[in-house]
PDB file of N, CA and C in Angstrom:
ATOM      1  N   UNK A   1     -20.693  10.279 -11.175  1.00 64.00           N
ATOM      2  CA  UNK A   1     -19.710  10.382 -10.146  1.00 64.00           C
ATOM      3  C   UNK A   1     -19.155   8.940  -9.908  1.00 64.00           C
ATOM      4  N   UNK A   2     -17.817   8.797  -9.971  1.00 74.00           N
ATOM      5  CA  UNK A   2     -17.187   7.587  -9.753  1.00 74.00           C
ATOM      6  C   UNK A   2     -17.175   7.228  -8.326  1.00 74.00           C
ATOM      7  N   UNK A   3     -17.236   5.834  -7.916  1.00 84.00           N
ATOM      8  CA  UNK A   3     -17.118   5.383  -6.668  1.00 84.00           C
ATOM      9  C   UNK A   3     -15.635   4.963  -6.373  1.00 84.00           C
ATOM     10  N   UNK A   4     -15.060   5.483  -5.360  1.00 82.00           N
ATOM     11  CA  UNK A   4     -13.517   5.197  -5.059  1.00 82.00           C
ATOM     12  C   UNK A   4     -13.591   4.324  -3.775  1.00 82.00           C
ATOM     13  N   UNK A   5     -12.635   3.390  -3.839  1.00 91.00           N
ATOM     14  CA  UNK A   5     -12.411   2.626  -2.539  1.00 91.00           C
ATOM     15  C   UNK A   5     -11.491   3.374  -1.552  1.00 91.00           C
ATOM     16  N   UNK A   6     -11.374   3.023  -0.284  1.00 92.00           N
ATOM     17  CA  UNK A   6     -10.769   3.702   0.677  1.00 92.00           C
ATOM     18  C   UNK A   6      -9.387   4.208   0.267  1.00 92.00           C
ATOM     19  N   UNK A   7      -8.564   3.370  -0.276  1.00 93.00           N
ATOM     20  CA  UNK A   7      -7.203   3.661  -0.664  1.00 93.00           C
ATOM     21  C   UNK A   7      -7.138   4.699  -1.606  1.00 93.00           C
ATOM     22  N   UNK A   8      -8.148   4.615  -2.717  1.00 92.00           N
ATOM     23  CA  UNK A   8      -8.087   5.700  -3.725  1.00 92.00           C
ATOM     24  C   UNK A   8      -8.570   7.083  -3.015  1.00 92.00           C
ATOM     25  N   UNK A   9      -9.543   6.986  -2.135  1.00 91.00           N
ATOM     26  CA  UNK A   9      -9.910   8.194  -1.499  1.00 91.00           C
ATOM     27  C   UNK A   9      -8.785   8.824  -0.661  1.00 91.00           C
ATOM     28  N   UNK A  10      -8.032   8.143   0.036  1.00 92.00           N
ATOM     29  CA  UNK A  10      -6.911   8.652   0.859  1.00 92.00           C
ATOM     30  C   UNK A  10      -5.809   9.192  -0.126  1.00 92.00           C
ATOM     31  N   UNK A  11      -5.561   8.510  -1.169  1.00 93.00           N
ATOM     32  CA  UNK A  11      -4.580   8.947  -2.178  1.00 93.00           C
ATOM     33  C   UNK A  11      -5.086  10.252  -2.908  1.00 93.00           C
ATOM     34  N   UNK A  12      -6.311  10.394  -3.143  1.00 90.00           N
ATOM     35  CA  UNK A  12      -6.850  11.661  -3.737  1.00 90.00           C
ATOM     36  C   UNK A  12      -6.713  12.663  -2.651  1.00 90.00           C
ATOM     37  N   UNK A  13      -6.973  12.501  -1.443  1.00 89.00           N
ATOM     38  CA  UNK A  13      -7.025  13.446  -0.423  1.00 89.00           C
ATOM     39  C   UNK A  13      -5.695  14.061  -0.289  1.00 89.00           C
ATOM     40  N   UNK A  14      -4.636  13.211  -0.174  1.00 92.00           N
ATOM     41  CA  UNK A  14      -3.264  13.755  -0.107  1.00 92.00           C
ATOM     42  C   UNK A  14      -2.643  14.415  -1.289  1.00 92.00           C
ATOM     43  N   UNK A  15      -3.251  14.063  -2.426  1.00 94.00           N
ATOM     44  CA  UNK A  15      -2.758  14.595  -3.744  1.00 94.00           C
ATOM     45  C   UNK A  15      -3.368  16.089  -3.894  1.00 94.00           C
ATOM     46  N   UNK A  16      -4.458  16.429  -3.214  1.00 89.00           N
ATOM     47  CA  UNK A  16      -4.964  17.699  -3.420  1.00 89.00           C
ATOM     48  C   UNK A  16      -4.419  18.747  -2.507  1.00 89.00           C
ATOM     49  N   UNK A  17      -4.281  20.016  -2.952  1.00 89.00           N
ATOM     50  CA  UNK A  17      -3.796  21.060  -2.111  1.00 89.00           C
ATOM     51  C   UNK A  17      -4.903  21.439  -1.054  1.00 89.00           C
ATOM     52  N   UNK A  18      -4.517  21.950   0.089  1.00 82.00           N
ATOM     53  CA  UNK A  18      -5.390  22.344   1.142  1.00 82.00           C
ATOM     54  C   UNK A  18      -6.189  23.455   0.681  1.00 82.00           C
ATOM     55  N   UNK A  19      -7.481  23.428   1.174  1.00 84.00           N
ATOM     56  CA  UNK A  19      -8.414  24.628   0.765  1.00 84.00           C
ATOM     57  C   UNK A  19      -8.161  25.837   1.822  1.00 84.00           C
ATOM     58  N   UNK A  20      -8.093  25.439   2.975  1.00 84.00           N
ATOM     59  CA  UNK A  20      -8.071  26.400   4.060  1.00 84.00           C
ATOM     60  C   UNK A  20      -6.812  26.309   4.813  1.00 84.00           C
ATOM     61  N   UNK A  21      -6.101  27.361   5.327  1.00 82.00           N
ATOM     62  CA  UNK A  21      -4.945  27.436   6.044  1.00 82.00           C
ATOM     63  C   UNK A  21      -5.147  28.523   7.128  1.00 82.00           C
ATOM     64  N   UNK A  22      -4.583  28.337   8.265  1.00 84.00           N
ATOM     65  CA  UNK A  22      -4.623  29.411   9.362  1.00 84.00           C
ATOM     66  C   UNK A  22      -3.358  29.176  10.110  1.00 84.00           C
ATOM     67  N   UNK A  23      -3.161  30.444  10.799  1.00 86.00           N
ATOM     68  CA  UNK A  23      -2.005  30.499  11.578  1.00 86.00           C
ATOM     69  C   UNK A  23      -2.523  30.866  13.092  1.00 86.00           C
ATOM     70  N   UNK A  24      -2.003  30.068  14.091  1.00 83.00           N
ATOM     71  CA  UNK A  24      -2.524  30.393  15.462  1.00 83.00           C
ATOM     72  C   UNK A  24      -1.298  31.035  16.109  1.00 83.00           C
ATOM     73  N   UNK A  25      -1.548  32.260  16.539  1.00 80.00           N
ATOM     74  CA  UNK A  25      -0.526  32.915  17.321  1.00 80.00           C
ATOM     75  C   UNK A  25      -1.032  33.197  18.797  1.00 80.00           C
ATOM     76  N   UNK A  26      -0.236  32.662  19.695  1.00 76.00           N
ATOM     77  CA  UNK A  26      -0.612  32.556  21.079  1.00 76.00           C
ATOM     78  C   UNK A  26       0.467  33.357  21.868  1.00 76.00           C
ATOM     79  N   UNK A  27      -0.133  34.256  22.755  1.00 70.00           N
ATOM     80  CA  UNK A  27       0.811  34.991  23.570  1.00 70.00           C
ATOM     81  C   UNK A  27       0.856  34.374  24.970  1.00 70.00           C
ATOM     82  N   UNK A  28       1.893  33.628  25.205  1.00 66.00           N
ATOM     83  CA  UNK A  28       1.926  32.840  26.411  1.00 66.00           C
ATOM     84  C   UNK A  28       2.176  33.703  27.773  1.00 66.00           C
ATOM     85  N   UNK A  29       2.460  35.039  27.490  1.00 72.00           N
ATOM     86  CA  UNK A  29       2.689  35.993  28.685  1.00 72.00           C
ATOM     87  C   UNK A  29       1.650  36.740  28.925  1.00 72.00           C
ATOM     88  N   UNK A  30       0.488  36.596  28.375  1.00 79.00           N
ATOM     89  CA  UNK A  30      -0.577  37.516  28.694  1.00 79.00           C
ATOM     90  C   UNK A  30      -1.170  37.432  30.092  1.00 79.00           C
ATOM     91  N   UNK A  31      -1.877  38.360  30.555  1.00 86.00           N
ATOM     92  CA  UNK A  31      -2.461  38.340  31.778  1.00 86.00           C
ATOM     93  C   UNK A  31      -3.520  37.300  31.923  1.00 86.00           C
ATOM     94  N   UNK A  32      -4.327  37.250  30.882  1.00 84.00           N
ATOM     95  CA  UNK A  32      -5.511  36.232  30.884  1.00 84.00           C
ATOM     96  C   UNK A  32      -4.898  34.819  31.003  1.00 84.00           C
ATOM     97  N   UNK A  33      -3.750  34.436  30.343  1.00 82.00           N
ATOM     98  CA  UNK A  33      -3.195  33.161  30.437  1.00 82.00           C
ATOM     99  C   UNK A  33      -2.777  32.845  31.767  1.00 82.00           C
ATOM    100  N   UNK A  34      -2.047  33.797  32.402  1.00 85.00           N
ATOM    101  CA  UNK A  34      -1.530  33.711  33.772  1.00 85.00           C
ATOM    102  C   UNK A  34      -2.755  33.478  34.704  1.00 85.00           C
ATOM    103  N   UNK A  35      -3.728  34.257  34.673  1.00 90.00           N
ATOM    104  CA  UNK A  35      -4.871  34.074  35.524  1.00 90.00           C
ATOM    105  C   UNK A  35      -5.558  32.722  35.334  1.00 90.00           C
ATOM    106  N   UNK A  36      -5.604  32.220  34.151  1.00 89.00           N
ATOM    107  CA  UNK A  36      -6.248  30.956  33.755  1.00 89.00           C
ATOM    108  C   UNK A  36      -5.339  29.843  34.519  1.00 89.00           C
ATOM    109  N   UNK A  37      -4.066  29.885  34.481  1.00 89.00           N
ATOM    110  CA  UNK A  37      -3.135  28.971  35.088  1.00 89.00           C
ATOM    111  C   UNK A  37      -3.415  29.016  36.592  1.00 89.00           C
ATOM    112  N   UNK A  38      -3.473  30.098  37.221  1.00 92.00           N
ATOM    113  CA  UNK A  38      -3.624  30.287  38.678  1.00 92.00           C
ATOM    114  C   UNK A  38      -5.038  29.683  39.031  1.00 92.00           C
ATOM    115  N   UNK A  39      -6.044  30.069  38.433  1.00 93.00           N
ATOM    116  CA  UNK A  39      -7.395  29.578  38.623  1.00 93.00           C
ATOM    117  C   UNK A  39      -7.378  27.966  38.395  1.00 93.00           C
ATOM    118  N   UNK A  40      -6.884  27.431  37.405  1.00 93.00           N
ATOM    119  CA  UNK A  40      -6.742  25.885  37.231  1.00 93.00           C
ATOM    120  C   UNK A  40      -5.988  25.262  38.584  1.00 93.00           C
ATOM    121  N   UNK A  41      -4.872  25.877  38.793  1.00 93.00           N
ATOM    122  CA  UNK A  41      -4.126  25.218  39.854  1.00 93.00           C
ATOM    123  C   UNK A  41      -4.840  25.332  41.180  1.00 93.00           C
ATOM    124  N   UNK A  42      -5.454  26.439  41.471  1.00 92.00           N
ATOM    125  CA  UNK A  42      -6.232  26.644  42.573  1.00 92.00           C
ATOM    126  C   UNK A  42      -7.401  25.591  42.758  1.00 92.00           C
ATOM    127  N   UNK A  43      -8.114  25.349  41.604  1.00 91.00           N
ATOM    128  CA  UNK A  43      -9.145  24.323  41.531  1.00 91.00           C
ATOM    129  C   UNK A  43      -8.557  22.883  41.774  1.00 91.00           C
ATOM    130  N   UNK A  44      -7.362  22.623  41.298  1.00 93.00           N
ATOM    131  CA  UNK A  44      -6.822  21.327  41.498  1.00 93.00           C
ATOM    132  C   UNK A  44      -6.451  21.101  42.977  1.00 93.00           C
ATOM    133  N   UNK A  45      -5.924  22.298  43.607  1.00 89.00           N
ATOM    134  CA  UNK A  45      -5.599  22.167  45.044  1.00 89.00           C
ATOM    135  C   UNK A  45      -6.874  21.978  45.921  1.00 89.00           C
ATOM    136  N   UNK A  46      -8.087  22.389  45.515  1.00 83.00           N
ATOM    137  CA  UNK A  46      -9.290  22.233  46.279  1.00 83.00           C
ATOM    138  C   UNK A  46      -9.802  20.830  46.208  1.00 83.00           C
ATOM    139  N   UNK A  47      -9.514  20.079  45.264  1.00 72.00           N
ATOM    140  CA  UNK A  47     -10.050  18.718  44.922  1.00 72.00           C
ATOM    141  C   UNK A  47      -9.467  17.702  46.036  1.00 72.00           C
TER     142      UNK A  47
END
């Protein structure tokens, strides 16, 4: 196995295709999200 310096490692990193990909889908209007915001704001007001 060859030893690469930092520049060569970065170049090789960007030259290779990604192995894993994912998509994050968030529903901003869900009840859970609204309750989380309310709880967070309530906690901020108590401090």
